[in-house]
CSV table of C-alpha atoms in Angstrom, one decimal:
chain,number,residue,atom,x,y,z
J,425,MET,CA,27.3,79.0,149.7
J,426,GLY,CA,28.3,78.3,146.1
J,427,GLY,CA,28.3,74.6,146.6
J,428,THR,CA,24.9,74.7,148.2
J,429,LEU,CA,23.5,76.7,145.3
J,430,ARG,CA,25.0,74.2,142.8
J,431,LYS,CA,23.4,71.3,144.6
J,432,LEU,CA,20.0,73.1,144.5
J,433,SER,CA,20.5,73.8,140.8
J,434,VAL,CA,21.4,70.2,140.0
J,435,ALA,CA,18.3,69.1,141.9
J,436,ALA,CA,16.1,71.5,140.0
J,437,VAL,CA,17.4,70.2,136.7
J,438,ALA,CA,16.9,66.6,137.9
J,439,GLY,CA,13.3,67.4,138.8
J,440,ALA,CA,12.6,69.0,135.4
J,441,VAL,CA,14.1,65.9,133.7
J,442,ALA,CA,11.8,63.6,135.7
J,443,ALA,CA,8.8,65.8,134.9
J,444,ILE,CA,9.6,65.8,131.2
J,445,ALA,CA,10.0,62.1,131.2
J,446,LEU,CA,6.5,61.7,132.6
J,447,ILE,CA,4.8,64.1,130.2
J,448,GLY,CA,4.4,61.3,127.6
J,449,CYS,CA,2.8,59.1,130.2
J,450,GLY,CA,0.2,61.7,131.3
J,451,GLY,CA,1.8,62.0,134.7
J,452,ALA,CA,3.1,65.5,134.6
J,453,SER,CA,2.0,68.9,133.5
J,454,ALA,CA,3.3,70.6,130.4
J,455,ASP,CA,5.0,73.1,132.7
J,456,ALA,CA,8.2,71.1,132.6
J,457,PRO,CA,9.7,73.2,129.7
J,458,GLN,CA,8.8,76.3,131.7
J,459,GLN,CA,10.8,74.9,134.7
J,460,VAL,CA,13.8,74.4,132.5
J,461,ALA,CA,13.5,77.9,131.0
J,462,ASP,CA,13.0,79.4,134.5
J,463,GLY,CA,16.1,77.6,135.8
J,464,ILE,CA,18.2,78.9,132.9
J,465,THR,CA,16.9,82.5,133.3
J,466,GLN,CA,17.4,82.6,137.1
J,467,ASN,CA,20.9,81.1,136.8
J,468,ASP,CA,21.9,83.5,134.1
J,469,ALA,CA,20.9,86.5,136.2
J,470,ALA,CA,22.8,85.2,139.2
J,471,LEU,CA,25.8,84.4,137.1
J,472,ARG,CA,26.0,88.0,135.8
J,473,GLN,CA,25.7,89.4,139.3
J,474,ALA,CA,28.5,87.1,140.4
J,475,ILE,CA,30.7,88.2,137.5
J,476,ASP,CA,30.0,91.9,138.4
J,477,ALA,CA,31.3,91.2,141.9
J,478,TRP,CA,34.4,89.4,140.6
J,479,ARG,CA,35.1,92.4,138.2
J,480,SER,CA,34.7,94.9,141.0
J,481,ALA,CA,38.2,94.3,142.3
J,482,GLY,CA,39.8,94.9,138.9
J,483,ASP,CA,38.6,94.4,135.4
J,484,PRO,CA,39.7,92.2,133.8
J,485,PRO,CA,40.3,90.2,136.9
J,486,SER,CA,43.8,89.0,137.7
J,487,GLY,CA,42.7,86.5,140.4
J,488,PRO,CA,40.8,83.2,140.0
J,489,PRO,CA,37.0,83.2,139.6
J,490,PRO,CA,35.3,83.0,143.0
J,491,ALA,CA,33.2,79.9,143.8
J,492,GLU,CA,29.9,81.7,143.0
J,493,VAL,CA,31.1,82.5,139.4
J,494,ALA,CA,32.6,79.0,138.9
J,495,ASP,CA,29.5,77.3,140.2
J,496,ARG,CA,27.0,79.4,138.2
J,497,ALA,CA,29.1,79.1,135.1
J,498,ALA,CA,29.2,75.3,135.5
J,499,ASP,CA,25.4,75.3,136.0
J,500,LEU,CA,25.1,77.1,132.6
J,501,GLN,CA,27.4,74.6,131.0
J,502,ASP,CA,25.3,71.7,132.5
J,503,GLN,CA,22.1,73.4,131.2
J,504,ILE,CA,23.4,73.6,127.7
J,505,ALA,CA,24.5,70.0,127.8
J,506,PHE,CA,21.1,69.0,129.1
J,507,LEU,CA,19.4,70.7,126.2
J,508,GLY,CA,21.9,69.0,123.9
J,509,ASP,CA,20.9,65.6,125.4
J,510,HIS,CA,17.2,66.4,124.9
J,511,PRO,CA,17.0,68.0,121.5
J,512,ASN,CA,13.2,67.6,121.3
J,513,LEU,CA,12.9,69.9,124.3
J,514,VAL,CA,14.8,72.7,122.7
J,515,ALA,CA,12.0,74.0,120.5
J,516,ARG,CA,9.7,74.1,123.6
J,517,VAL,CA,12.2,75.8,125.9
J,518,MET,CA,13.6,78.5,123.6
J,519,PRO,CA,10.4,80.5,123.1
J,520,LEU,CA,10.1,80.7,126.9
J,521,LEU,CA,13.4,82.5,127.2
J,522,SER,CA,13.8,86.3,127.0
J,523,GLY,CA,15.4,87.6,123.8
J,524,SER,CA,18.9,88.1,125.2
J,525,VAL,CA,19.0,84.8,127.1
J,526,ARG,CA,17.5,83.0,124.1
J,527,ALA,CA,20.2,84.3,121.8
J,528,GLU,CA,22.9,83.4,124.3
J,529,VAL,CA,21.6,79.8,124.7
J,530,ALA,CA,21.1,79.4,121.0
J,531,ARG,CA,24.8,80.2,120.3
J,532,LEU,CA,26.1,78.0,123.1
J,533,PHE,CA,23.8,75.2,122.0
J,534,ALA,CA,24.9,75.5,118.3
J,535,ALA,CA,28.6,75.6,119.2
J,536,ARG,CA,28.4,72.6,121.5
J,537,ARG,CA,26.5,70.6,118.8
J,538,ALA,CA,29.1,71.4,116.2
J,539,LEU,CA,32.0,70.4,118.5
J,540,LEU,CA,30.3,67.1,119.4
J,541,ARG,CA,29.8,66.3,115.7
J,542,LEU,CA,33.4,67.3,115.0
J,543,SER,CA,34.7,64.9,117.6
J,544,ALA,CA,32.4,62.0,116.9
J,545,GLY,CA,34.4,58.9,116.2
J,546,SER,CA,37.7,60.4,117.2
J,547,ASN,CA,40.1,58.6,119.5
J,548,HIS,CA,39.9,60.6,122.8
J,549,LYS,CA,43.0,60.8,124.9
J,550,LYS,CA,42.9,61.2,128.7
J,551,LEU,CA,43.2,64.9,129.3
J,552,LYS,CA,46.0,66.4,131.3
J,553,LEU,CA,44.8,69.5,133.0
J,554,GLY,CA,46.8,72.5,134.1
J,555,GLN,CA,46.1,76.0,135.5
J,556,ARG,CA,44.8,78.7,133.2
J,557,PRO,CA,46.7,81.9,133.0
J,558,PRO,CA,44.9,84.8,134.7
J,559,LEU,CA,42.1,86.3,132.6
J,560,ALA,CA,43.7,89.7,132.8
J,561,ASP,CA,46.9,88.3,131.1
J,562,LEU,CA,44.9,86.6,128.4
J,563,VAL,CA,42.8,89.7,127.7
J,564,GLY,CA,46.0,91.7,127.4
J,565,PHE,CA,47.4,89.2,124.9
J,566,TYR,CA,44.3,89.2,122.8
J,567,GLY,CA,44.3,93.0,122.8
J,568,GLU,CA,47.9,93.1,121.7
J,569,ALA,CA,47.3,90.7,118.9
J,570,GLU,CA,44.3,92.8,117.7
J,571,ARG,CA,46.3,96.0,117.8
J,572,ARG,CA,49.2,94.5,115.9
J,573,PHE,CA,47.4,92.3,113.3
J,574,GLY,CA,43.8,93.5,113.3
J,575,ILE,CA,42.4,90.1,114.3
J,576,GLY,CA,39.4,90.4,116.6
J,577,ALA,CA,40.2,89.6,120.3
J,578,ASN,CA,36.8,87.7,120.3
J,579,TYR,CA,38.0,85.3,117.6
J,580,LEU,CA,41.3,84.7,119.3
J,581,ALA,CA,39.5,84.0,122.6
J,582,ALA,CA,37.0,81.7,120.8
J,583,ILE,CA,39.9,79.7,119.3
J,584,HIS,CA,41.6,79.5,122.7
J,585,LEU,CA,38.4,78.2,124.2
J,586,VAL,CA,37.8,75.5,121.6
J,587,GLU,CA,41.4,74.4,121.4
J,588,THR,CA,42.3,74.1,125.1
J,589,LYS,CA,39.7,75.8,127.3
J,590,PHE,CA,42.0,78.8,127.7
J,591,GLY,CA,45.0,76.6,128.5
J,592,ARG,CA,43.3,74.3,130.9
J,593,VAL,CA,44.1,71.3,128.7
J,594,VAL,CA,47.8,70.8,128.3
J,595,ASN,CA,47.9,67.6,126.1
J,596,ASN,CA,49.2,67.5,122.6
J,597,SER,CA,46.4,66.6,120.3
J,598,VAL,CA,46.2,63.2,118.6
J,599,ALA,CA,47.5,64.9,115.5
J,600,GLY,CA,50.5,66.3,117.3
J,601,ALA,CA,49.3,69.9,117.8
J,602,GLN,CA,50.9,71.6,120.8
J,603,GLY,CA,50.5,74.4,123.2
J,604,PRO,CA,47.5,76.5,124.3
J,605,MET,CA,46.5,77.4,120.7
J,606,GLN,CA,47.3,73.9,119.4
J,607,PHE,CA,49.8,74.5,116.6
J,608,ILE,CA,51.3,71.7,114.5
J,609,PRO,CA,55.1,72.3,114.8
J,610,SER,CA,55.5,72.7,111.1
J,611,THR,CA,52.8,75.4,111.1
J,612,TRP,CA,54.4,77.0,114.2
J,613,ARG,CA,57.7,77.4,112.3
J,614,ILE,CA,55.8,79.6,109.8
J,615,TYR,CA,53.8,81.7,112.2
J,616,GLY,CA,55.5,81.4,115.6
J,617,ASN,CA,58.1,84.1,114.8
J,618,GLY,CA,60.7,82.2,116.8
J,619,GLY,CA,58.6,82.1,120.0
J,620,ASN,CA,57.6,79.4,122.4
J,621,ILE,CA,54.8,77.2,121.1
J,622,ARG,CA,53.6,76.6,124.7
J,623,ASP,CA,53.7,80.2,125.9
J,624,PRO,CA,50.2,81.7,125.8
J,625,HIS,CA,51.5,85.2,124.7
J,626,ASP,CA,53.5,83.8,121.8
J,627,ALA,CA,50.9,81.3,120.8
J,628,ILE,CA,48.1,83.9,120.7
J,629,LEU,CA,50.2,86.2,118.5
J,630,GLY,CA,51.1,83.2,116.3
J,631,ALA,CA,47.4,82.5,115.9
J,632,ALA,CA,46.8,86.1,114.9
J,633,ARG,CA,49.5,85.9,112.2
J,634,LEU,CA,48.0,82.7,110.8
J,635,LEU,CA,44.5,84.2,110.6
J,636,ARG,CA,45.9,87.4,109.1
J,637,ALA,CA,47.8,85.5,106.4
J,638,ASN,CA,44.7,83.6,105.4
J,639,GLY,CA,42.2,86.4,105.0
J,640,ALA,CA,41.1,87.7,108.4
J,641,PRO,CA,39.8,90.1,109.5
J,642,GLY,CA,38.1,90.6,106.2
J,643,ARG,CA,37.1,87.0,105.8
J,644,TYR,CA,37.2,84.9,109.0
J,645,GLY,CA,35.7,81.8,107.4
J,646,PRO,CA,38.6,81.0,105.1
J,647,ALA,CA,41.1,82.0,107.8
J,648,LEU,CA,39.5,79.7,110.4
J,649,ARG,CA,39.6,76.9,107.8
J,650,ALA,CA,43.3,77.4,107.5
J,651,TYR,CA,43.4,76.8,111.3
J,652,ASN,CA,41.2,73.7,111.0
J,653,PRO,CA,39.6,72.7,107.7
J,654,SER,CA,36.4,71.4,109.2
J,655,GLY,CA,33.3,73.4,108.6
J,656,LEU,CA,32.1,72.2,112.0
J,657,TYR,CA,35.1,73.8,113.6
J,658,VAL,CA,34.5,77.0,111.8
J,659,ALA,CA,30.9,77.0,112.9
J,660,ALA,CA,31.7,76.4,116.6
J,661,VAL,CA,34.5,79.1,116.7
J,662,THR,CA,32.2,81.6,114.9
J,663,GLN,CA,29.4,81.0,117.3
J,664,TYR,CA,31.6,81.6,120.4
J,665,ALA,CA,33.4,84.5,118.8
J,666,ARG,CA,30.1,86.3,118.0
J,667,LEU,CA,28.8,85.6,121.5
J,668,ILE,CA,32.0,87.0,123.1
J,669,GLY,CA,31.8,90.0,120.8
J,670,ARG,CA,28.2,90.9,121.6
J,671,ASP,CA,27.8,89.8,125.3
J,672,PRO,CA,30.3,91.5,127.7
J,673,TYR,CA,29.8,88.7,130.2
J,674,ALA,CA,30.5,85.8,127.9
J,675,LEU,CA,34.3,85.7,128.1
J,676,TYR,CA,34.1,85.7,131.9
J,677,TYR,CA,32.0,82.6,132.3
J,678,LEU,CA,33.4,80.8,129.3
J,679,TYR,CA,36.9,81.2,130.9
J,680,THR,CA,35.7,79.0,133.8
J,681,TRP,CA,34.2,76.2,131.7
J,682,GLU,CA,35.8,72.8,132.2
J,683,PRO,CA,36.7,70.3,129.4
């Protein structure tokens, strides 16, 4: 059923795109932004219901996301990308969303925009993909790091998302950074505490040590700049971290997002 729903959602977005394209020619009503907003709202509600079902067997889940979660999360990712590709539409769609959905979409939109600007002009390598560790394991690692070093689990999860989509991407970076949290080996020697740079548990703890040594949790901005000096990187991680910290569903769907 998930595949069928995804096809319907893609078709709905395509229809909205066609309608929006015709507005300037007088061939469509001004309801096209409403169609986009309705699609986002309906998918968001269905996504949260699917996450609840996934969590019902154990929270955080130790098994992979069911197709309904993965499909609905992918639809949300596509919807954010669609808004990013049609920036003139954003100001017309956002007021049509409810407060909580509008705040969610605004953060996702801003994070994506920052990351696109950050990567503009970069040499992109072909991605090598692997299997993410179970979400239950990752939540445990973030929690351990928070207890030991005081670094918010939401910030560690946001870095993990931005760096490798929670371990889905297994390449070294073009700059030579390695592992799920993308450490340069020389930096790892300082913060890795003798651990394995490619082990998610060790890498998450290493990230917490780095952030702690550079001002977090009191000042996350400078700490994130020590991780990556770009203000765009800091902006993207901060948007995701704040979303994860405020929306109890965010980590579950972001975990499924593809590179």
